[in-house]
Short mmCIF file of C-alpha atoms in Angstrom, two decimals:
data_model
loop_
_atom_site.label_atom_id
_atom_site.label_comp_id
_atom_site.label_asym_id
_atom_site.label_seq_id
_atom_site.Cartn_x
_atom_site.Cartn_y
_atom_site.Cartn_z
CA UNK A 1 100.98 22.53 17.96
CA UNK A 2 101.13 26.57 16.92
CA UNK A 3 101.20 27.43 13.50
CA UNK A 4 103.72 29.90 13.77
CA UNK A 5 106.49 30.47 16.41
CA UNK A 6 105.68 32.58 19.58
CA UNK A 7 107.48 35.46 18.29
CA UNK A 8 105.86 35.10 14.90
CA UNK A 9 102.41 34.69 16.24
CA UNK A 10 102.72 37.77 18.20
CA UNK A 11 103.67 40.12 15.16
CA UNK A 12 101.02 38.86 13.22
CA UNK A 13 98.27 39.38 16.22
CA UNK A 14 100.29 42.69 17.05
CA UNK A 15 100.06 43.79 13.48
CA UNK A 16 96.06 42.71 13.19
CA UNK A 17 95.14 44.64 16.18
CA UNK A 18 96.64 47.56 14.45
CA UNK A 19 94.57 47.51 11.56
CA UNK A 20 91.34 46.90 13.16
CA UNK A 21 90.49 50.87 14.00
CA UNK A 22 90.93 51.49 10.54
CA UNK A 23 88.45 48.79 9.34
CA UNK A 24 86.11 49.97 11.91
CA UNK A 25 86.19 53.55 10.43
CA UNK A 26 85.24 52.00 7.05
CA UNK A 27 82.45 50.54 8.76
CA UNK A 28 84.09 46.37 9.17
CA UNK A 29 82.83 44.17 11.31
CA UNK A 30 83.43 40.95 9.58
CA UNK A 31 85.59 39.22 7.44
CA UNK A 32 85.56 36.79 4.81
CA UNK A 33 88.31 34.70 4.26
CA UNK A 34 89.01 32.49 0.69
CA UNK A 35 91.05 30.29 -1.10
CA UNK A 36 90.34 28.66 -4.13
CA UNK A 37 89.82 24.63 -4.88
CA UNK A 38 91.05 22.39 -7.65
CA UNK A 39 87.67 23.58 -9.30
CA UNK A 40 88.74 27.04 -9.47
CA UNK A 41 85.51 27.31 -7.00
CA UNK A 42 86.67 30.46 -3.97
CA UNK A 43 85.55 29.04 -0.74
CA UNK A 44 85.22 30.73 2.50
CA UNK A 45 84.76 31.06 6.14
CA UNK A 46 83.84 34.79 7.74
CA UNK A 47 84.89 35.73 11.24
CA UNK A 48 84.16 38.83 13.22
CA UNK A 49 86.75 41.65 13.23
CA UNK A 50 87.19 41.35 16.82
CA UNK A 51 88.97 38.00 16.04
CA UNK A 52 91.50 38.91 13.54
CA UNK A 53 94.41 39.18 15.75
CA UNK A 54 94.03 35.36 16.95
CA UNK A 55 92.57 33.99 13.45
CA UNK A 56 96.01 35.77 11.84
CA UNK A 57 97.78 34.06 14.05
CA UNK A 58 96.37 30.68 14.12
CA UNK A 59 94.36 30.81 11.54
CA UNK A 60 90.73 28.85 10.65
CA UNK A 61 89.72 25.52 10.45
CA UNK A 62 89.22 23.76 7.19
CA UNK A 63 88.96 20.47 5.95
CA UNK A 64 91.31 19.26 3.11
CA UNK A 65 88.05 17.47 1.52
CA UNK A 66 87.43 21.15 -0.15
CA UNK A 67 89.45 20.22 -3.30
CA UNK A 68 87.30 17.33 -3.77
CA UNK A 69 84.44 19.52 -4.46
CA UNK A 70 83.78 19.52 -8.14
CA UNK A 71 82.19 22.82 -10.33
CA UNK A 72 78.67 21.97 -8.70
CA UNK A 73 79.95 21.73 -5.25
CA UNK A 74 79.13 17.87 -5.20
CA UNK A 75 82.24 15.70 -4.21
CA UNK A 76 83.34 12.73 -6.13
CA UNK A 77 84.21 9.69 -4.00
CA UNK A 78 86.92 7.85 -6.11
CA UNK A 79 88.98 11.06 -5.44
CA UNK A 80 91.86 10.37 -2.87
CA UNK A 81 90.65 14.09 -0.58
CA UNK A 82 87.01 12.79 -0.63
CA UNK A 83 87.31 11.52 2.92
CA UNK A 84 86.33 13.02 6.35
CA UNK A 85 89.76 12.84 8.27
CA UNK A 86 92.17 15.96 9.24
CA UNK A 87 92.04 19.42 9.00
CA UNK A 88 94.05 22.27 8.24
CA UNK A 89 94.58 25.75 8.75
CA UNK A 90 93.46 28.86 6.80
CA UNK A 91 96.47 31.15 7.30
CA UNK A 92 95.04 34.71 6.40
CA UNK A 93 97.28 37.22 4.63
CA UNK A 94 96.81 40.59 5.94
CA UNK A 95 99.08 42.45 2.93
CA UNK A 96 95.86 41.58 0.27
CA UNK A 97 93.09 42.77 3.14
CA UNK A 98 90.21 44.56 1.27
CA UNK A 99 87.02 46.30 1.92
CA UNK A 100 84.46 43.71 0.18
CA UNK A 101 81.35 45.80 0.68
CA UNK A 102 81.58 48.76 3.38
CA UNK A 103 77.76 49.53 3.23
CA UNK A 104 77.48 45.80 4.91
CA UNK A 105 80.72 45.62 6.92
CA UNK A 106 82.59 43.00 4.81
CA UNK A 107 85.88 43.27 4.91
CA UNK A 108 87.89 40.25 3.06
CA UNK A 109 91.59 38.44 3.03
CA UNK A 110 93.07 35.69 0.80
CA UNK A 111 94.48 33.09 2.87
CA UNK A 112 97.36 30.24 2.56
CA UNK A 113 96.33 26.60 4.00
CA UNK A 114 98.82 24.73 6.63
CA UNK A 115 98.99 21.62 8.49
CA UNK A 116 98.12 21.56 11.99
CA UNK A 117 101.72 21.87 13.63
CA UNK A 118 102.18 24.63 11.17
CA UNK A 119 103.87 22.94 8.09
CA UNK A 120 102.80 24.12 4.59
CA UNK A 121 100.38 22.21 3.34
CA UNK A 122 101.71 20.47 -0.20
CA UNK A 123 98.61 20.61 -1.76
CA UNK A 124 97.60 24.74 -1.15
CA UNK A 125 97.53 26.51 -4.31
CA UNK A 126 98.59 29.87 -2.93
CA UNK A 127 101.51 28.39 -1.15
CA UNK A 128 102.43 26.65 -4.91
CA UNK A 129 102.20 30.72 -6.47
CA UNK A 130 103.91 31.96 -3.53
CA UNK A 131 106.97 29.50 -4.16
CA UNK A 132 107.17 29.95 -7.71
CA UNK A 133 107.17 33.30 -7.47
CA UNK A 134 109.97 33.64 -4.74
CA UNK A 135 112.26 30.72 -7.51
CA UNK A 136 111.85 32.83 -10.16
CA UNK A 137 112.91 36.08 -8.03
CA UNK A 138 115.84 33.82 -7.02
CA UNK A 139 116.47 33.43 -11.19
CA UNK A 140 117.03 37.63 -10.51
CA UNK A 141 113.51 37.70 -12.62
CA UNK A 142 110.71 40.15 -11.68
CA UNK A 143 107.19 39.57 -13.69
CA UNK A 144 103.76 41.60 -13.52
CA UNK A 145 100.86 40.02 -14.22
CA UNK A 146 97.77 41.66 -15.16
CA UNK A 147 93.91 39.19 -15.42
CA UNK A 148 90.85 39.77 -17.66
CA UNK A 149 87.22 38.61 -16.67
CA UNK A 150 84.41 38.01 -19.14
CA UNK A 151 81.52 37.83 -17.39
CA UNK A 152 77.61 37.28 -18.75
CA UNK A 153 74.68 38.88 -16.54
CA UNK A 154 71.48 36.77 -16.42
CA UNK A 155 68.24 37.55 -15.15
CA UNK A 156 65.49 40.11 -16.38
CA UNK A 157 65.99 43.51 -17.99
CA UNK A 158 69.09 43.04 -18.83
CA UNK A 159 71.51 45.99 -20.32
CA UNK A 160 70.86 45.72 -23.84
CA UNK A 161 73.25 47.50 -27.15
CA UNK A 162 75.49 45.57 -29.61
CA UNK A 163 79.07 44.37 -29.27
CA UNK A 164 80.98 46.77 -27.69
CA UNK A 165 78.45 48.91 -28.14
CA UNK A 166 78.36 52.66 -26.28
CA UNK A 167 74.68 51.56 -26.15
CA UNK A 168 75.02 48.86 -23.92
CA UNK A 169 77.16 50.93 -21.82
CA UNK A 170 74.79 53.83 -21.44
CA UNK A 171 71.79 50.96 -20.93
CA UNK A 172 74.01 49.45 -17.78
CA UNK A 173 75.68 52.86 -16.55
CA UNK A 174 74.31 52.35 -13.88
CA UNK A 175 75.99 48.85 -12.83
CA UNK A 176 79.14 49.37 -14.41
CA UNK A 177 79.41 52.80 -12.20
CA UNK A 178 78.58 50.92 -8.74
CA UNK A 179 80.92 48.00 -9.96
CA UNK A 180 83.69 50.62 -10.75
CA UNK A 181 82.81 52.43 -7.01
CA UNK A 182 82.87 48.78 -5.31
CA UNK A 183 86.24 48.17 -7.29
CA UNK A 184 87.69 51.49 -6.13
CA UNK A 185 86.98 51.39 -2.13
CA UNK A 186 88.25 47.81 -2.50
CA UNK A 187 91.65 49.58 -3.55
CA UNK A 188 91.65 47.56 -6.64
CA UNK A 189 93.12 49.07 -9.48
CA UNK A 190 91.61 48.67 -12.95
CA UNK A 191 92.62 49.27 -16.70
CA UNK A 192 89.15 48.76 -18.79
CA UNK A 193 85.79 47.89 -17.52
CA UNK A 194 83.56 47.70 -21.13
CA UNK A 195 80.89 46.04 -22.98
CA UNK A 196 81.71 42.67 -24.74
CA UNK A 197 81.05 40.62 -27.67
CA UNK A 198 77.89 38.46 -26.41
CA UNK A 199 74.38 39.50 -25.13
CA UNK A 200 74.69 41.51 -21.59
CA UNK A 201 78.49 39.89 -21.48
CA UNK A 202 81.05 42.07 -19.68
CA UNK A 203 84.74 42.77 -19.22
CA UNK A 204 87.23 43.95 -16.31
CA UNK A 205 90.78 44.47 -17.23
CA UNK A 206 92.98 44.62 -13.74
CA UNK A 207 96.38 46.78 -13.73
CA UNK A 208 99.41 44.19 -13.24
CA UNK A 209 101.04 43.39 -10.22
CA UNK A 210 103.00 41.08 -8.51
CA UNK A 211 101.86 37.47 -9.53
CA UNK A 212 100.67 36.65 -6.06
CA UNK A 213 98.57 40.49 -5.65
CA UNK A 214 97.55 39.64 -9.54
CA UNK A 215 95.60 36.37 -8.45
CA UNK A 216 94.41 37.51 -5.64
CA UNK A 217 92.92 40.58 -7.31
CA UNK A 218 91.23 38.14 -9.73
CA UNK A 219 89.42 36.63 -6.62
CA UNK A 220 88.64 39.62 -5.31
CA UNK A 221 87.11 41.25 -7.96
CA UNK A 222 85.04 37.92 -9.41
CA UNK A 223 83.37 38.11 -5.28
CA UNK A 224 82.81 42.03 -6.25
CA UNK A 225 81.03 41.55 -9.46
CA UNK A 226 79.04 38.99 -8.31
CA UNK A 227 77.96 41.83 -5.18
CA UNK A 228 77.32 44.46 -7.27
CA UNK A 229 75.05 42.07 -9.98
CA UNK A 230 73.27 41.36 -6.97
CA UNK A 231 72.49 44.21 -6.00
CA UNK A 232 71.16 44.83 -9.64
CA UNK A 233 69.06 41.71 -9.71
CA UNK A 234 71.06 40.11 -11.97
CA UNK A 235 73.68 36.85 -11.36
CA UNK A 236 77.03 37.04 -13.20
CA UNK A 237 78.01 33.58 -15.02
CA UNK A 238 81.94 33.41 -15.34
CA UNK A 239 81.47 30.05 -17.17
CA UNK A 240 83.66 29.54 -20.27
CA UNK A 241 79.82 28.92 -22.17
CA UNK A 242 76.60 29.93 -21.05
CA UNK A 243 74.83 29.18 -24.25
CA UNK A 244 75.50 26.77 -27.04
CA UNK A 245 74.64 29.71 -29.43
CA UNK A 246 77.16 32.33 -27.48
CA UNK A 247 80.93 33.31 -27.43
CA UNK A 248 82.14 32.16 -24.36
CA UNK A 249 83.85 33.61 -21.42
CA UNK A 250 87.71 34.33 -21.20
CA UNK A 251 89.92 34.58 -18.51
CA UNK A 252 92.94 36.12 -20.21
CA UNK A 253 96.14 36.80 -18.34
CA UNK A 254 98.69 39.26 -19.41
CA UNK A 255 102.31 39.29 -18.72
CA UNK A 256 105.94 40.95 -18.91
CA UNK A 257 109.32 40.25 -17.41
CA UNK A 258 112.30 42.16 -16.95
CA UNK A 259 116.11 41.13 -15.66
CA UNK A 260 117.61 44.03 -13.87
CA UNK A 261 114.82 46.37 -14.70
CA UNK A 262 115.31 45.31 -18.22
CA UNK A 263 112.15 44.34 -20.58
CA UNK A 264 112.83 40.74 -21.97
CA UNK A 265 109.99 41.20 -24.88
CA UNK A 266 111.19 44.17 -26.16
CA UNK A 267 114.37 46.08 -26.94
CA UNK A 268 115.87 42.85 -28.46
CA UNK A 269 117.08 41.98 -31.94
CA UNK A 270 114.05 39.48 -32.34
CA UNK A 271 111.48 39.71 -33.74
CA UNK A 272 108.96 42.64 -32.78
CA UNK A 273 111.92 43.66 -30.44
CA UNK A 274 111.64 39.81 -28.71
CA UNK A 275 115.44 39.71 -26.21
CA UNK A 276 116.79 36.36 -26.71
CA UNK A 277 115.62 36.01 -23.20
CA UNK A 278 112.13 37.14 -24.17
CA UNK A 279 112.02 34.51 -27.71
CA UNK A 280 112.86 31.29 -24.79
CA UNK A 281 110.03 32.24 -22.82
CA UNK A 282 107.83 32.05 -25.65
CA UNK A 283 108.92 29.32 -26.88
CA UNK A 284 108.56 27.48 -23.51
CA UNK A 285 105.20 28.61 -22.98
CA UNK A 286 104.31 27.80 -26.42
CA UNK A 287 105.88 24.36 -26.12
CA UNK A 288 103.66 23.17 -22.46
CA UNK A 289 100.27 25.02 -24.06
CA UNK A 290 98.82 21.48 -23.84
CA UNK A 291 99.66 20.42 -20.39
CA UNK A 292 98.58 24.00 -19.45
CA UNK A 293 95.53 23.49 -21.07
CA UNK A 294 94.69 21.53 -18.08
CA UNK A 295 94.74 23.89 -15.59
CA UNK A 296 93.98 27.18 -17.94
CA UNK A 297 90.85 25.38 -18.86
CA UNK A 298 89.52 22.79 -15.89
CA UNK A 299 85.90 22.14 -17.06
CA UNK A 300 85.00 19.56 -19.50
CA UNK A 301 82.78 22.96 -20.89
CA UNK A 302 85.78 24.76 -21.72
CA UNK A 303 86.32 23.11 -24.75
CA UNK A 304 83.12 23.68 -26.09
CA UNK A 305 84.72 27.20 -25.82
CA UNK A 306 87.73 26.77 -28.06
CA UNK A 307 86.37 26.77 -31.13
CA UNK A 308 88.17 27.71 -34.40
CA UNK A 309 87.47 31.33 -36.05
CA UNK A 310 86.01 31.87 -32.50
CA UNK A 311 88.61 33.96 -31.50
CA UNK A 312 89.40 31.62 -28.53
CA UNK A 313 92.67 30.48 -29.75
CA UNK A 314 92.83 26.70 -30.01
CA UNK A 315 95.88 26.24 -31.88
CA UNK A 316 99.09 25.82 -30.86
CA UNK A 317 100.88 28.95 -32.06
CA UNK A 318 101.83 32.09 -31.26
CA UNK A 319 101.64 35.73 -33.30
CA UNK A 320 102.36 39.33 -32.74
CA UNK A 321 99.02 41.13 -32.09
CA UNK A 322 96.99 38.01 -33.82
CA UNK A 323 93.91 37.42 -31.68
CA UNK A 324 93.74 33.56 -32.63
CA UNK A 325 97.46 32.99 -31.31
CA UNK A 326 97.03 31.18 -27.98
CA UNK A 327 99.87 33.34 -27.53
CA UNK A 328 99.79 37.03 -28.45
CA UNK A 329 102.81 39.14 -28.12
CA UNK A 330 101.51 43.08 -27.58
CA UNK A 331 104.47 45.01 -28.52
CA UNK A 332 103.00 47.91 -26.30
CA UNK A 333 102.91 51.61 -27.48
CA UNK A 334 103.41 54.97 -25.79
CA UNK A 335 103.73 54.48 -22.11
CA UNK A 336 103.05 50.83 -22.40
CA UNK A 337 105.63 48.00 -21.91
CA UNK A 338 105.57 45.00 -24.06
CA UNK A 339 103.67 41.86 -22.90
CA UNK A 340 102.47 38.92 -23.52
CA UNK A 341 99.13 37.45 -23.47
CA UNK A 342 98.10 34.22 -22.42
CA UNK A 343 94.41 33.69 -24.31
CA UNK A 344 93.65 30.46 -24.13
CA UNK A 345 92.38 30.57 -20.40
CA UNK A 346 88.69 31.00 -18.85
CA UNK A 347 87.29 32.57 -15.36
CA UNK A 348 87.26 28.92 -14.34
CA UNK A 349 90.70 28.21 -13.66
CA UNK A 350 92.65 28.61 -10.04
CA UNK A 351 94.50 31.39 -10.92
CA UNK A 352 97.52 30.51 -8.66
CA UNK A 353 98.21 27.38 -9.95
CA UNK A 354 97.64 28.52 -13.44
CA UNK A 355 100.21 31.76 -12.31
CA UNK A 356 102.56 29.18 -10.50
CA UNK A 357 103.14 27.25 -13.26
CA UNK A 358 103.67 30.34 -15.98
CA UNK A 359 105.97 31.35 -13.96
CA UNK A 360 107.45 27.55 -13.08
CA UNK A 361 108.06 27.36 -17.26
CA UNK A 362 109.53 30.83 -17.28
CA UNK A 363 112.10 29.92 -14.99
CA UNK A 364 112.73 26.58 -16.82
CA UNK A 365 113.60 28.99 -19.97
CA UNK A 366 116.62 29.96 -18.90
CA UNK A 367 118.08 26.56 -17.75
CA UNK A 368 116.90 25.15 -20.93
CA UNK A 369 116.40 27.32 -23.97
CA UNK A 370 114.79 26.03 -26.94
CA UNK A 371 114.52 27.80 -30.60
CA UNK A 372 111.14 30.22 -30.90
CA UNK A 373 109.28 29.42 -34.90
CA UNK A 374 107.88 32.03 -36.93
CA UNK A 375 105.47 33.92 -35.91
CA UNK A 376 101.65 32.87 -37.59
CA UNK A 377 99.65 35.68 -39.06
CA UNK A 378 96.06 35.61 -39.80
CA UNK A 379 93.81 33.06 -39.01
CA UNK A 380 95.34 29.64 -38.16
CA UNK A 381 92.69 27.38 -40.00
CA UNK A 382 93.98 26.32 -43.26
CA UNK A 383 97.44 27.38 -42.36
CA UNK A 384 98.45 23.44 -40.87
CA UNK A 385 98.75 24.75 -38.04
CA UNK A 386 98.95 22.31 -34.49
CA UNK A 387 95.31 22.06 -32.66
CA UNK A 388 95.22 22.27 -28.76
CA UNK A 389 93.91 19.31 -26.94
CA UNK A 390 90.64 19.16 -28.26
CA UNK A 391 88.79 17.62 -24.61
CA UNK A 392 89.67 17.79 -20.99
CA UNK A 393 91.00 14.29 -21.20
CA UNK A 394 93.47 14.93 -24.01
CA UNK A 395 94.61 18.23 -21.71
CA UNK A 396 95.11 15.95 -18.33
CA UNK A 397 96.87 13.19 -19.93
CA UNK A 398 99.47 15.97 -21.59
CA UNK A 399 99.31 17.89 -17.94
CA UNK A 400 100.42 14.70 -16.32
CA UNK A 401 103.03 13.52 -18.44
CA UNK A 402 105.17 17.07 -18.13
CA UNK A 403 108.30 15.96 -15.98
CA UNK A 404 108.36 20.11 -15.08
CA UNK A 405 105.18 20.56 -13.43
CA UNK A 406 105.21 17.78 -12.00
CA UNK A 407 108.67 18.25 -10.09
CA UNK A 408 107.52 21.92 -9.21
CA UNK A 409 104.19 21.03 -7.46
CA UNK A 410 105.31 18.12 -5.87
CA UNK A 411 103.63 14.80 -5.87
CA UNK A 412 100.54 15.82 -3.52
CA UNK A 413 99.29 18.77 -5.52
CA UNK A 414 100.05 17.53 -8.81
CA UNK A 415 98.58 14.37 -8.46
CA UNK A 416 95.63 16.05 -6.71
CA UNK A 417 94.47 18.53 -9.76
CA UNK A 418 94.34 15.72 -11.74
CA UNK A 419 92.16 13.61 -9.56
CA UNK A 420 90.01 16.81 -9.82
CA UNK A 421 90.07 17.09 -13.58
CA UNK A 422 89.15 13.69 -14.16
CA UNK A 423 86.02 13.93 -11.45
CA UNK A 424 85.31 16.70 -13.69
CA UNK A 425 85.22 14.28 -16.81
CA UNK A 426 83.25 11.84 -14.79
CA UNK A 427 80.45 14.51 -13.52
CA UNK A 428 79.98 15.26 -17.19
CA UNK A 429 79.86 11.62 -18.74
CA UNK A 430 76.65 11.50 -20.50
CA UNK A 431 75.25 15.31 -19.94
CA UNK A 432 73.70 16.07 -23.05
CA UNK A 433 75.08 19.77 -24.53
CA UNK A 434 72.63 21.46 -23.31
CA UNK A 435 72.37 19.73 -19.89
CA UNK A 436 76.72 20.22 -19.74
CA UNK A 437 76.32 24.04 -20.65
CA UNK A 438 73.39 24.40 -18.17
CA UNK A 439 75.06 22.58 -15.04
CA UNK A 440 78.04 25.26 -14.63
CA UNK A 441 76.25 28.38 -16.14
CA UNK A 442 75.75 29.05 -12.23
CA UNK A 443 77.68 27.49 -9.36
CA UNK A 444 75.59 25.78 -8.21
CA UNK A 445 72.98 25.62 -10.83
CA UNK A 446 68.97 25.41 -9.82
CA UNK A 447 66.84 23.19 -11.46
CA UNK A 448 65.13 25.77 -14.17
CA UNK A 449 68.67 25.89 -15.54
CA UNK A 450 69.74 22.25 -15.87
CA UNK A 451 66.23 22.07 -18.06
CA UNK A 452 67.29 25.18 -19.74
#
């Protein structure tokens, strides 16, 4: 069986051999192809430019056993993927095809899974973004989506300055100018690239997009980062904590609707210029934090992360410009449009699920709109207000019980990620701190840093 129809295989080989001068001129000659597990881990198999027309086509083999793969890579048997039977097809996308690394002739693609004769496969993530995104276009909504990624370098002679510090900068001017070259030929557009809070920690800011181009670019520019420290002699840790005595590492996402070219979160009569459309999609998102929680936050080491007074956001509340809201409205400025911002999130999630279902609960808003409360200023400790699921568990058994997500990703998927999340609990059961912290601080981690 063909995974496409005759005519549709030949526009998609017709339309790959059309590209391939091009990549040759920017020196291609293979390509890596990804998709991301239930771990939030990318995976990948690389073929040679000369095969792009058929692979576009027909795609790659890959077995469906890949979401079984935990944070370390190791694959927990009690999970129902973990066996050796089937295969699918890695579908590559040529509309987010970008140079990975010119100097070596990497080109790279995100890709969509399918079954053998063709069908969808139920369980692909990107496939899940893709629909969500095409319902909520049906709803006559368009949203932009924009990603942030911490990141912590590790290794020796590292840049060295204070938080945020023009120090720091002019210690790694270096990297962050070959990052922000590598980011560039990729095509990838960027806000911010700047020093962080924590010792030799990082941060890119990615212009919005489309929510399928805005997850993709989050792939894309994790596999760049992770080039370019390379090259450095450093390895970038994305993990949510890479020390027990560290702030941890965010994976923010920022984003805006608008109806008819119309801003829903500002303009309004609500507050900070909220539309009544704009106050129900707060409130919505505000109301499933927890069972987001789940796949915002997939390791059992993301909770060490959201700590109060940390700046991570662990309660349940939202505020206008408050950086301990889990949600925080930006009522933009000159040039900028409203949006919202999603905080509770790390560099370890899948960003198209977590995308998908944002954009799954912004669509429920307007079948079912519920009353937004106050706003919280300050500092949410002391102030009653409701704590986020505290552990992994607590965030899987609120992710499972939401009758929305689990209509929208169907039985397969849904039931799936949380197989996933509780291997994830099981891999961890008994790991000292130190020994939890150390096992995802690199993927997969060597033996100097478990003992570390």
């Amino acid at each position: 069986m063909t995974l496409l129809s005759a005519a549709q295989r030949q526009i998609q080989a017709e339309r790959a051999r059309e590209l391939i001068p091009g990549l040759q001129d920017r020196g291609v000659r293979q390509l890596a192809i990804t998709f991301v597990n239930h771990a939030g881990l990318p995976l990948v198999k690389a073929v040679p430019l000369a095969r792009l027309p058929r692979v576009a086509a027909e795609g790659v083999g890959f077995s469906p056993v890949a979401d079984a793969f935990g944070a370390t890579g190791a694959i927990d048997p009690a999970q129902s993927l973990a066996r050796p039977d089937g295969d699918l097809r890695l579908v590559p996308d040529l509309d987010s095809l970008a140079l990975l690394d010119g100097e070596a002739g990497w080109g790279w693609l995100a890709a969509d899974r399918h079954q053998q004769n063709g069908e969808p496969y139920a369980a692909d993530q990107r496939l899940f973004c893709r629909d969500r995104r095409q319902a909520l276009e049906a709803a006559g909504l368009e949203i932009r989506i924009g990603g942030e990624i911490e990141w912590v370098l590790l290794g020796d002679d590292l840049p060295a300055g204070g938080p945020y510090g023009a120090d720091r900068l002019l210690d790694g001017l270096d990297y962050l100018g070959a990052l922000a070259a590598a980011l560039d030929a990729a095509d990838l557009p960027w806000l911010q690239l700047h020093p962080e809070y924590g010792p030799a920690q990082f941060e890119l800011s990615l212009a919005a997009a489309g929510p399928l181009a805005a997850a993709d670019r989050l792939v894309l520019a994790r596999l760049l980062i992770q080039r370019v420290s390379r090259r450095f002699g450093w390895r970038a840790s994305f993990s949510p904590l890479v020390a027990a005595d560290r702030v941890g590492n965010g994976g923010h996402v920022h984003l805006s609707l608008r109806r008819g070219g119309e801003p829903l979160l500002s303009g309004g009569a609500g507050v900070a210029g909220l539309t009544a459309e704009g106050e129900g999609l707060v409130a919505v998102l505000l109301e499933s934090l927890p069972a987001l929680l789940a796949l915002a936050c997939p390791l059992v080491v993301s909770y060490r992360r959201l700590q109060p007074s940390h700046w991570a956001a662990p309660f349940q509340v939202w505020g206008v410009e408050n950086r301990e809201a889990a949600l925080r409205l930006i009522p933009g400025g000159p040039g900028e449009a409203a949006h919202l911002e999603f905080k509770i999130a790390d560099a370890a999630a899948n960003p198209y699920l977590l995308l998908g279902a944002l954009m799954a609960l912004a669509a429920d808003d307007l079948a079912r709109p519920r009353p937004l409360p106050a706003p919280l200023t300050g500092d949410p400790v002391g102030q009653g207000a409701p704590r986020l699921p505290s552990d992994l568990p607590a965030a899987i058994t609120a992710f499972a019980a939401h009758p929305l997500l689990s209509r929208v990703m169907g039985p397969l998927l849904h039931r799936t990620v949380i197989e996933a999340r509780e291997a994830e609990v099981r891999r961890c059961s008994g790991l000292s701190d130190g020994a939890l912290i150390a096992s995802t601080r690199l993927w997969p981690p060597s033996e100097r840093q478990v003992e570390g």
